[in-house]
Coordinates of C-alpha atoms in Angstrom, one line a residue:
M347 CA -152.0 -66.3 61.7
M348 CA -150.7 -62.8 62.3
L349 CA -147.2 -64.2 62.5
I350 CA -147.5 -65.8 59.1
K351 CA -148.7 -62.5 57.6
K352 CA -145.7 -60.7 59.0
I353 CA -143.1 -63.2 57.6
P354 CA -143.2 -62.0 54.0
A355 CA -142.7 -58.4 55.2
V356 CA -139.7 -59.5 57.3
V357 CA -138.3 -61.4 54.4
A358 CA -138.7 -58.4 52.2
I359 CA -136.9 -56.1 54.6
C360 CA -134.1 -58.6 54.9
V361 CA -133.7 -58.8 51.1
M362 CA -133.7 -55.0 50.9
L363 CA -131.0 -54.8 53.6
A364 CA -129.0 -57.4 51.8
M365 CA -129.3 -55.6 48.5
A366 CA -128.2 -52.3 50.1
S367 CA -125.2 -54.1 51.7
C368 CA -124.2 -55.6 48.3
K369 CA -124.3 -52.1 46.7
K370 CA -121.7 -51.0 49.2
S371 CA -119.3 -53.8 48.2
N372 CA -116.9 -54.0 45.3
T373 CA -115.0 -56.9 44.0
Q374 CA -111.8 -54.9 43.0
G375 CA -110.9 -54.1 46.6
R376 CA -111.8 -57.5 48.2
Y377 CA -108.2 -58.5 48.8
I378 CA -106.7 -55.1 49.5
P379 CA -106.5 -54.0 53.2
A380 CA -108.8 -51.3 54.3
N381 CA -105.8 -49.2 55.5
A382 CA -104.1 -49.2 52.1
S383 CA -102.4 -45.9 51.6
M384 CA -102.6 -46.0 47.8
V385 CA -104.5 -48.1 45.2
V386 CA -104.3 -47.9 41.4
H387 CA -106.9 -49.8 39.4
V388 CA -106.3 -50.4 35.7
N389 CA -109.2 -51.4 33.5
G390 CA -107.3 -54.1 31.5
S391 CA -110.1 -54.5 28.9
A392 CA -110.3 -50.8 28.1
I393 CA -106.5 -50.3 28.0
S394 CA -106.0 -53.4 25.8
E395 CA -108.7 -52.1 23.4
K396 CA -107.2 -48.6 23.1
L397 CA -103.6 -49.8 23.0
P398 CA -103.1 -53.3 21.6
W399 CA -99.8 -54.9 22.6
E400 CA -98.7 -55.1 19.0
E401 CA -98.6 -51.3 19.0
V402 CA -96.6 -51.2 22.3
K403 CA -94.0 -53.4 20.5
Q404 CA -93.5 -50.7 17.9
N405 CA -92.2 -48.0 20.2
E406 CA -88.4 -47.3 20.1
L407 CA -87.6 -48.2 23.7
F408 CA -89.4 -51.5 23.5
K409 CA -87.4 -52.4 20.4
Q410 CA -84.1 -51.6 22.2
M411 CA -85.1 -53.8 25.2
Y412 CA -86.1 -56.6 22.9
A413 CA -82.8 -56.5 21.1
D414 CA -80.9 -56.9 24.3
S415 CA -78.9 -60.1 23.9
T416 CA -78.8 -60.7 27.7
L417 CA -82.6 -61.2 27.9
S418 CA -83.7 -64.7 28.8
S419 CA -86.0 -66.7 26.6
M420 CA -88.7 -66.4 29.3
A421 CA -88.4 -62.6 29.4
K422 CA -88.6 -62.4 25.6
S423 CA -91.7 -64.6 25.7
A424 CA -93.3 -62.1 28.1
L425 CA -92.4 -59.2 25.8
D426 CA -93.9 -61.1 22.9
N427 CA -97.2 -61.4 24.7
P428 CA -97.7 -60.6 28.4
E429 CA -100.3 -63.3 28.6
N430 CA -97.5 -65.8 28.2
T431 CA -96.9 -65.1 31.9
G432 CA -100.3 -66.7 32.7
I433 CA -101.9 -63.3 33.6
D434 CA -105.2 -62.2 32.2
T435 CA -104.2 -58.8 30.9
K436 CA -107.7 -58.0 29.7
N437 CA -109.1 -58.2 33.3
D438 CA -108.7 -55.8 36.2
L439 CA -105.1 -55.1 37.4
L440 CA -104.5 -53.5 40.8
F441 CA -101.4 -51.9 42.3
F442 CA -101.5 -50.9 46.0
M443 CA -99.3 -49.8 48.9
V444 CA -99.8 -50.6 52.6
K445 CA -98.1 -49.4 55.7
D446 CA -98.1 -51.9 58.6
S447 CA -96.2 -52.6 61.8
T448 CA -93.2 -53.9 59.8
G449 CA -93.0 -50.9 57.4
S450 CA -94.5 -50.6 53.9
Y451 CA -95.0 -53.0 51.0
V452 CA -96.2 -52.6 47.5
A453 CA -98.4 -55.2 45.8
F454 CA -99.6 -56.2 42.3
E455 CA -102.8 -58.1 42.0
G456 CA -104.7 -59.6 39.0
T457 CA -106.5 -62.6 37.5
I458 CA -104.9 -65.9 36.6
K459 CA -105.6 -67.0 33.0
D460 CA -103.2 -70.0 32.9
A461 CA -101.9 -71.2 36.3
A462 CA -99.3 -73.6 34.7
K463 CA -97.8 -70.7 32.6
F464 CA -97.9 -68.4 35.6
K465 CA -96.0 -70.9 37.8
A466 CA -93.4 -71.7 35.0
Y467 CA -92.7 -68.1 34.4
N468 CA -92.2 -67.1 38.0
V469 CA -90.1 -70.2 38.9
A470 CA -87.8 -69.1 36.1
V471 CA -87.7 -65.4 36.9
V472 CA -87.7 -65.3 40.7
K473 CA -84.1 -66.4 41.6
N474 CA -82.9 -68.1 44.8
A475 CA -86.6 -68.6 45.8
T476 CA -88.3 -71.0 48.2
A477 CA -91.5 -72.7 47.1
S478 CA -94.4 -73.6 49.4
Q479 CA -98.1 -74.2 49.5
K480 CA -100.8 -73.6 52.1
D481 CA -104.6 -73.5 52.0
G482 CA -104.8 -73.8 48.3
V483 CA -102.3 -70.9 47.7
D484 CA -98.9 -71.4 46.1
Y485 CA -95.9 -69.2 47.1
I486 CA -92.5 -68.5 45.5
S487 CA -90.5 -66.2 47.7
N488 CA -87.0 -64.8 48.2
N489 CA -85.6 -61.8 50.1
E490 CA -87.0 -59.3 47.6
V491 CA -90.3 -60.5 46.3
T492 CA -93.1 -63.0 47.1
V493 CA -95.3 -64.3 44.3
S494 CA -98.5 -66.1 45.3
W495 CA -101.5 -67.5 43.5
D496 CA -104.6 -69.6 43.8
K497 CA -106.8 -70.9 40.9
N498 CA -108.4 -67.5 40.3
K499 CA -106.0 -64.7 41.2
F500 CA -102.4 -63.8 41.9
I501 CA -100.8 -61.4 44.4
V502 CA -97.1 -60.2 44.1
I503 CA -95.7 -58.2 47.0
A504 CA -92.3 -56.5 47.5
D505 CA -91.0 -54.8 50.7
A506 CA -90.7 -51.0 50.5
P507 CA -88.6 -49.9 53.5
D508 CA -89.6 -46.5 54.9
R509 CA -87.1 -43.7 54.2
K510 CA -86.6 -41.0 56.8
M511 CA -86.2 -37.5 55.6
A512 CA -82.7 -36.1 56.3
Y513 CA -82.3 -32.4 57.3
P514 CA -79.1 -30.4 56.7
A515 CA -77.2 -29.2 59.7
N516 CA -78.4 -25.8 60.9
P517 CA -76.7 -24.6 64.2
W518 CA -79.1 -21.7 64.5
M519 CA -82.2 -23.9 64.2
D520 CA -80.7 -26.6 66.4
S521 CA -80.1 -24.0 69.2
A522 CA -83.6 -22.5 68.8
F523 CA -85.4 -25.9 68.9
K524 CA -83.3 -27.0 71.9
Q525 CA -84.5 -23.9 73.8
L526 CA -88.1 -25.0 73.0
K527 CA -87.3 -28.6 74.0
I528 CA -88.1 -29.9 70.5
D529 CA -86.1 -32.6 68.9
T530 CA -84.6 -31.4 65.6
L531 CA -84.2 -34.9 64.1
P532 CA -86.9 -37.6 63.8
K533 CA -86.7 -40.6 66.0
T534 CA -86.0 -43.8 64.0
T535 CA -87.2 -47.3 64.8
P536 CA -85.2 -50.4 64.0
T537 CA -86.2 -52.1 60.7
I538 CA -87.8 -55.5 61.0
A539 CA -87.4 -58.0 58.1
R540 CA -90.6 -58.7 56.4
N541 CA -91.9 -62.3 56.0
G542 CA -93.4 -62.0 52.5
V543 CA -95.3 -65.3 52.7
L544 CA -97.1 -64.3 55.9
T545 CA -97.9 -60.9 54.4
A546 CA -99.4 -62.5 51.3
A547 CA -101.3 -65.1 53.2
G548 CA -102.8 -62.3 55.3
L549 CA -104.2 -60.8 52.1
Y550 CA -105.9 -64.0 51.0
S551 CA -107.5 -64.4 54.4
L552 CA -108.8 -60.8 54.7
T553 CA -112.4 -60.5 55.8
E554 CA -114.5 -58.3 53.5
E555 CA -115.1 -55.8 56.4
N556 CA -111.4 -55.3 56.7
S557 CA -110.8 -54.8 53.0
M558 CA -111.3 -52.0 50.5
G559 CA -114.3 -54.1 49.3
K560 CA -116.3 -52.3 51.9
N561 CA -114.9 -48.8 51.2
E562 CA -117.8 -46.8 49.8
R563 CA -115.6 -44.1 48.2
F564 CA -113.4 -46.7 46.5
G565 CA -116.5 -48.6 45.4
K566 CA -117.9 -45.5 43.8
L567 CA -114.6 -44.7 42.2
V568 CA -114.1 -48.0 40.4
S569 CA -117.7 -47.9 39.3
D570 CA -117.1 -44.6 37.4
K571 CA -116.5 -45.1 33.7
G572 CA -112.8 -44.7 33.0
D573 CA -109.5 -46.4 32.0
M574 CA -107.7 -46.0 35.3
H575 CA -108.7 -45.2 38.8
F576 CA -106.5 -44.1 41.7
Y577 CA -107.2 -43.8 45.4
V578 CA -104.9 -42.1 47.9
N579 CA -105.5 -42.3 51.6
I580 CA -103.6 -39.3 52.7
E581 CA -104.0 -40.0 56.4
A582 CA -102.6 -43.6 55.9
M583 CA -99.7 -42.2 54.0
G584 CA -98.4 -40.9 57.3
N585 CA -98.7 -37.7 59.3
M586 CA -97.5 -34.6 57.5
D587 CA -95.5 -33.6 60.6
A588 CA -93.7 -37.0 60.8
G589 CA -90.0 -36.3 61.2
M590 CA -90.4 -32.5 60.8
P591 CA -88.9 -30.5 63.7
G592 CA -91.2 -28.2 65.5
M593 CA -94.4 -29.4 63.7
D594 CA -95.9 -30.7 66.9
M595 CA -96.6 -27.1 67.8
V596 CA -99.2 -27.1 65.0
N597 CA -102.1 -29.5 64.7
L598 CA -101.3 -30.6 61.2
K599 CA -103.1 -33.9 61.8
K600 CA -106.3 -32.1 61.2
L601 CA -105.3 -31.7 57.5
T602 CA -104.7 -35.4 57.0
E603 CA -107.4 -36.8 59.3
G604 CA -109.9 -38.6 57.1
S605 CA -108.3 -37.1 54.0
V606 CA -108.7 -39.1 50.8
A607 CA -108.0 -38.2 47.1
T608 CA -109.6 -40.1 44.3
G609 CA -109.3 -39.8 40.5
T610 CA -110.6 -41.3 37.3
A611 CA -108.4 -41.1 34.2
S612 CA -109.8 -41.5 30.6
F613 CA -107.8 -41.6 27.4
G614 CA -109.7 -40.1 24.5
N615 CA -108.7 -38.9 21.0
G616 CA -106.2 -36.1 21.4
K617 CA -106.7 -35.6 25.1
M618 CA -106.6 -37.1 28.6
D619 CA -109.2 -36.3 31.2
V620 CA -108.8 -36.7 34.9
D621 CA -111.8 -36.2 37.3
M622 CA -110.7 -35.9 40.9
M623 CA -112.4 -35.7 44.3
F624 CA -110.8 -34.6 47.6
Y625 CA -112.3 -35.6 50.9
A626 CA -111.5 -34.6 54.4
G627 CA -112.4 -35.4 58.0
K628 CA -115.6 -34.0 59.7
E629 CA -114.1 -30.6 60.8
M630 CA -112.4 -29.8 57.5
T631 CA -115.4 -31.0 55.5
N632 CA -117.7 -28.7 57.4
L633 CA -115.2 -25.9 56.8
W634 CA -115.1 -26.5 53.1
K635 CA -118.9 -26.7 52.9
K636 CA -119.4 -23.5 54.8
Y637 CA -116.7 -21.4 53.1
A638 CA -116.4 -22.9 49.6
G639 CA -115.5 -20.4 46.9
N640 CA -117.6 -19.1 44.1
K641 CA -117.0 -18.3 40.4
I642 CA -113.9 -16.2 39.6
S643 CA -114.8 -12.5 39.0
D644 CA -115.4 -11.8 35.3
D645 CA -114.0 -8.4 35.8
L646 CA -110.8 -9.8 37.2
L647 CA -110.4 -12.3 34.4
N648 CA -110.9 -9.6 31.8
R649 CA -108.0 -7.6 33.2
I650 CA -105.5 -10.4 32.8
P651 CA -103.8 -10.2 29.3
A652 CA -104.6 -13.3 27.2
K653 CA -101.6 -12.9 24.9
D654 CA -98.6 -15.2 25.3
I655 CA -99.9 -16.8 28.5
A656 CA -97.6 -19.7 29.7
V657 CA -99.2 -20.4 33.1
F658 CA -102.4 -19.0 34.6
M659 CA -104.1 -19.9 37.9
A660 CA -107.0 -18.2 39.7
M661 CA -109.1 -19.0 42.7
N662 CA -112.0 -17.6 44.7
F663 CA -112.3 -18.2 48.5
K664 CA -114.2 -16.8 51.4
P665 CA -111.6 -15.0 53.6
E666 CA -113.7 -15.3 56.8
G667 CA -113.0 -19.1 56.7
L668 CA -109.4 -18.4 57.6
K669 CA -110.2 -17.7 61.2
E670 CA -112.0 -21.0 61.6
F671 CA -109.2 -22.8 59.8
A672 CA -106.6 -21.2 62.2
K673 CA -108.7 -22.4 65.1
I674 CA -108.9 -26.0 63.9
M675 CA -105.2 -26.0 63.2
G676 CA -104.2 -24.5 66.5
L677 CA -102.6 -21.6 64.8
E678 CA -104.3 -18.8 66.8
G679 CA -101.5 -18.4 69.3
L680 CA -98.7 -18.3 66.7
I681 CA -100.7 -15.8 64.6
G682 CA -101.2 -13.7 67.7
L683 CA -97.5 -13.7 68.5
G684 CA -96.6 -12.7 64.9
A685 CA -99.2 -9.9 64.6
P686 CA -97.1 -7.2 66.3
M687 CA -94.1 -8.0 64.1
L688 CA -96.2 -8.0 60.9
G689 CA -98.1 -4.9 61.7
F690 CA -101.6 -6.4 61.0
T691 CA -103.8 -9.0 62.5
L692 CA -105.7 -12.0 61.0
D693 CA -108.9 -9.9 61.3
D694 CA -107.2 -7.2 59.2
F695 CA -106.2 -9.7 56.5
I696 CA -109.8 -11.1 56.4
K697 CA -111.3 -7.7 56.1
A698 CA -108.8 -6.5 53.5
N699 CA -109.4 -9.3 51.0
K700 CA -112.4 -9.9 48.9
G701 CA -111.4 -13.5 48.0
D702 CA -110.1 -13.4 44.4
L703 CA -106.5 -14.4 43.7
V704 CA -104.8 -14.7 40.3
F705 CA -101.3 -15.7 39.2
S706 CA -99.8 -15.7 35.7
V707 CA -96.5 -16.2 33.8
S708 CA -96.4 -14.8 30.3
E709 CA -94.3 -13.4 27.5
L710 CA -91.4 -15.9 27.7
S711 CA -88.2 -14.8 26.0
A712 CA -84.7 -16.2 25.7
D713 CA -82.3 -14.1 27.7
T714 CA -79.2 -16.4 27.3
A715 CA -78.8 -19.9 26.1
A716 CA -79.4 -21.2 29.6
K717 CA -81.9 -18.6 31.0
T718 CA -85.4 -17.6 30.1
K719 CA -87.1 -14.3 31.0
A720 CA -90.8 -14.0 31.8
N721 CA -93.4 -11.6 33.0
I722 CA -94.6 -12.8 36.4
F723 CA -97.9 -11.4 37.7
F724 CA -100.0 -11.7 40.9
A725 CA -103.3 -9.9 41.8
A726 CA -105.9 -9.9 44.5
S727 CA -109.3 -8.2 44.9
V728 CA -109.5 -5.6 47.7
N729 CA -112.4 -5.5 50.1
D730 CA -111.3 -2.8 52.5
K731 CA -108.5 -0.4 51.5
V732 CA -107.7 0.8 55.0
S733 CA -107.0 -2.8 56.2
F734 CA -105.1 -3.5 53.0
D735 CA -102.9 -0.4 53.7
K736 CA -101.6 -2.3 56.8
M737 CA -100.5 -5.2 54.6
I738 CA -98.9 -2.9 52.1
A739 CA -96.9 -1.3 54.9
A740 CA -95.7 -4.7 56.1
G741 CA -94.9 -5.7 52.5
K742 CA -92.8 -2.6 52.0
K743 CA -90.9 -3.3 55.2
F744 CA -90.1 -6.9 54.4
G745 CA -89.9 -6.4 50.7
G746 CA -87.0 -4.1 51.2
Q747 CA -85.1 -6.8 53.1
V748 CA -85.9 -9.4 50.5
S749 CA -84.9 -7.2 47.5
K750 CA -81.4 -7.0 49.0
Q751 CA -81.1 -10.7 48.7
V752 CA -82.8 -11.3 45.4
D753 CA -81.9 -9.6 42.1
A754 CA -85.5 -9.4 40.9
P755 CA -87.2 -6.0 41.0
L756 CA -90.9 -6.1 41.9
F757 CA -93.5 -3.4 41.3
F758 CA -97.0 -3.1 42.8
N759 CA -100.1 -0.9 42.4
Y760 CA -103.5 -0.9 44.0
N761 CA -106.7 0.9 44.4
E762 CA -110.0 0.3 46.1
Q763 CA -110.7 -2.6 43.8
Y764 CA -107.5 -4.5 43.1
F765 CA -103.9 -5.1 44.2
S766 CA -101.4 -6.1 41.6
L767 CA -97.7 -7.2 41.9
G768 CA -95.2 -8.2 39.3
N769 CA -91.8 -7.7 37.6
N770 CA -93.3 -5.7 34.7
Q771 CA -94.3 -2.2 35.9
A772 CA -96.5 -1.4 32.8
A773 CA -98.5 -4.6 33.3
V774 CA -98.9 -4.0 37.0
D775 CA -100.1 -0.4 36.4
Q776 CA -102.4 -1.3 33.6
F777 CA -104.3 -4.0 35.6
G778 CA -105.9 -1.5 37.9
T779 CA -107.0 1.0 35.2
K780 CA -108.0 -1.3 32.3
P781 CA -111.7 -0.9 31.6
A782 CA -114.0 -4.0 31.8
G783 CA -114.9 -5.6 28.5
S784 CA -115.5 -9.0 27.0
I785 CA -113.7 -12.0 28.6
P786 CA -111.1 -13.5 26.2
E787 CA -111.9 -16.9 24.7
L788 CA -109.0 -18.4 26.6
Y789 CA -110.7 -17.9 30.0
K790 CA -114.1 -19.1 28.8
K791 CA -112.6 -22.6 28.6
L792 CA -111.9 -22.6 32.3
G793 CA -115.5 -23.0 33.4
N794 CA -117.3 -21.4 36.4
G795 CA -115.6 -23.1 39.3
P796 CA -113.6 -21.4 42.1
I797 CA -110.3 -23.0 41.2
V798 CA -109.2 -22.7 37.6
G799 CA -105.9 -22.8 35.7
F800 CA -104.3 -23.1 32.2
V801 CA -100.9 -24.2 31.2
N802 CA -99.9 -23.5 27.6
L803 CA -97.5 -26.4 27.1
Q804 CA -97.0 -25.7 23.4
Y805 CA -96.0 -22.1 24.0
I806 CA -93.6 -23.1 26.8
I807 CA -91.9 -25.8 24.6
N808 CA -91.7 -23.5 21.6
S809 CA -90.2 -20.8 23.7
A810 CA -87.6 -23.2 25.1
Q811 CA -86.8 -24.3 21.5
K812 CA -85.8 -20.8 20.6
Q813 CA -82.8 -21.1 22.9
S814 CA -79.7 -22.5 21.2
L815 CA -79.4 -26.2 21.9
N816 CA -76.0 -27.7 20.9
D817 CA -77.1 -31.2 22.1
S818 CA -78.7 -33.0 19.2
L819 CA -80.4 -35.5 21.6
A820 CA -81.8 -32.7 23.7
Q821 CA -83.1 -31.1 20.5
A822 CA -84.7 -34.3 19.4
A823 CA -86.5 -34.6 22.7
M824 CA -87.7 -31.0 22.5
N825 CA -89.0 -31.6 18.9
A826 CA -90.9 -34.7 20.1
S827 CA -92.4 -32.8 22.9
A828 CA -93.5 -30.0 20.6
K829 CA -95.3 -32.5 18.4
M830 CA -97.0 -34.1 21.4
W831 CA -98.2 -31.5 24.0
D832 CA -100.7 -28.7 23.4
N833 CA -102.1 -27.4 26.7
M834 CA -103.6 -28.3 30.1
I835 CA -106.9 -26.9 31.5
I836 CA -107.8 -27.1 35.2
S837 CA -111.4 -26.4 36.2
G838 CA -113.7 -27.0 39.1
G839 CA -112.9 -26.6 42.8
S840 CA -116.6 -26.7 43.9
F841 CA -117.9 -28.5 47.0
K842 CA -120.2 -31.3 46.1
N843 CA -121.0 -34.9 47.2
D844 CA -119.1 -34.2 50.5
G845 CA -115.8 -33.2 48.8
I846 CA -114.0 -30.8 46.5
S847 CA -114.2 -31.8 42.8
Q848 CA -111.6 -30.9 40.2
H849 CA -111.2 -31.7 36.5
I850 CA -107.9 -31.7 34.6
E851 CA -107.9 -31.9 30.8
I852 CA -104.6 -32.5 29.0
N853 CA -104.8 -31.7 25.3
L854 CA -102.4 -33.1 22.6
V855 CA -101.4 -31.6 19.3
D856 CA -102.8 -34.6 17.3
K857 CA -106.6 -34.5 17.9
S858 CA -107.4 -37.6 15.9
T859 CA -105.4 -40.3 17.5
N860 CA -106.1 -41.9 20.9
S861 CA -104.0 -40.3 23.6
L862 CA -102.8 -43.7 25.0
K863 CA -101.4 -44.6 21.6
Q864 CA -99.7 -41.2 21.4
M865 CA -98.3 -41.7 24.9
N866 CA -96.9 -45.1 24.0
S867 CA -95.0 -43.6 21.0
Y868 CA -93.8 -40.6 22.9
M869 CA -92.6 -42.4 26.0
G870 CA -90.9 -44.9 23.7
M871 CA -89.1 -42.1 21.9
M872 CA -88.1 -40.3 25.1
G873 CA -86.9 -43.5 26.7
S874 CA -84.8 -44.4 23.6
L875 CA -83.2 -40.9 23.7
A876 CA -82.5 -41.3 27.4
Q877 CA -80.7 -44.5 26.7
Q878 CA -78.7 -42.9 23.9
K879 CA -77.8 -40.0 26.2
K880 CA -76.6 -42.5 28.9
K881 CA -74.3 -44.3 26.4
Q882 CA -73.0 -40.9 25.2
Q883 CA -72.1 -39.8 28.7
Q884 CA -70.5 -43.2 29.5
A885 CA -68.4 -42.8 26.3
E886 CA -67.4 -39.3 27.3
N887 CA -66.5 -40.5 30.8
I888 CA -64.2 -43.2 29.3
T889 CA -62.5 -40.6 27.1
E890 CA -62.0 -38.3 30.1
L891 CA -60.4 -41.1 32.0
R892 CA -58.0 -41.9 29.2
L893 CA -57.0 -38.3 28.8
T894 CA -56.7 -37.2 32.4
G895 CA -56.8 -40.4 34.4
T896 CA -59.5 -38.9 36.6
P897 CA -63.2 -38.5 35.7
G898 CA -64.5 -34.9 36.0
P899 CA -67.4 -34.1 38.2
A900 CA -69.8 -33.7 35.3
N901 CA -68.8 -37.1 33.9
D902 CA -68.5 -39.1 37.1
S903 CA -69.9 -42.5 36.4
T904 CA -71.3 -42.8 39.9
A905 CA -73.3 -39.7 39.3
L906 CA -74.7 -41.2 36.1
V907 CA -75.9 -44.3 38.0
E908 CA -77.6 -42.2 40.6

């Protein structure tokens, strides 16, 4: 009797556990490997509503493509309406990249709306292909791409061979690294040809536990309201020190271990919003949590001129966190070796700084037709002047050496509150003496986070337009950009929900039209101008060949292709 009474309770617990398990799952990542290095999710329904295909067809680049006489009838049918390919464009579309034992591959995944159309389209488009079928999945594959589909979904994959970074010859570095017994060039492994059908088949047979369907961060991301989502597994993208000589001396893996960046993009009227989260491994997360920055000092913001600002960045951090960061990264030994040469220690640096940093570029002006002048400014808050004196002494020592190599005079000034550095002495001197007042409206838009920024795109473009442009196509591109871009605001940087949050707002000149529609028109215009420029350069190259018999370096057709 007692057992019977307990059964309903057991059932209830099982149901609750099942519901909790379901909450952690997501359908978008079900056929994407858990180790995917990058995933982009497109909300097809939202994108189609904000940018109907009929409007895409009106942009200039599209019209040029459609007018191409070499296009096949099948390709033109797809341009007329993407759903003529058999794809459901109003459903979720996913792009992802995976690194495996063979190398890397990229994939495109979505929902089948008409299997017969999908097959007919790909049979016509994928040349020199072999068709096969297994376990209810059809495959069309050649050496470059594999197209696969069942009754519900399709997956298209293409190989993406890894490219090794090449380093320029440097005899001095080679000699130094040889003495330290460090290889100066990365070791390469032989490339293995990918079997696209086997790779695609592996995606269809993925268990949920081995897919992104069980990734909680990805599941939370795609559940956020937005038009596009992106997920970047920084650790899976590869070690930061891969192929970099001497980097095994530093524990850079701690930066990538467990590191993930996610973002949600939304296209509104006159603006684009991107909400981002940055996650890290256990050690770095604990470091962020303990030493996360605070609001930027109001007094510091008030001292930065708000007139003719092109770029502005500011951050607040806790300097004492640098010691723990150095320990995690294994940098303590290197810092200790460098201290005598620098003339100050890490402890001096931590004690000297209060944690406010600011950088700005302002008052752009045309120097010549190809060069723009600007006021460049950097400032930091001072915590201990005696410790800061040691850094000033080191700066004077090394600054003298740098000034011999760079034709850019720098001025600095500092007191017990602030240190300022820049190429305009009046601005540098004024920073430390300007009395506190009300914060300019510009900085109020940045919010209260520890990492903020502002880019005045309109001012930068208009400043560039003042330079003489003899190229009519370049001038047309500049005019189109001036009518498009207003500014970009960066705010946030606070630690919350086990990560660092950041918000980016890109504002356009036209505040009444959806930004996706504006982007369609703008990209179409820029693409069309690029095509015209390419034809112009090719014509100039032919003329040069006829006149001299040899193409000049600026008009070399191979350079144009590259």
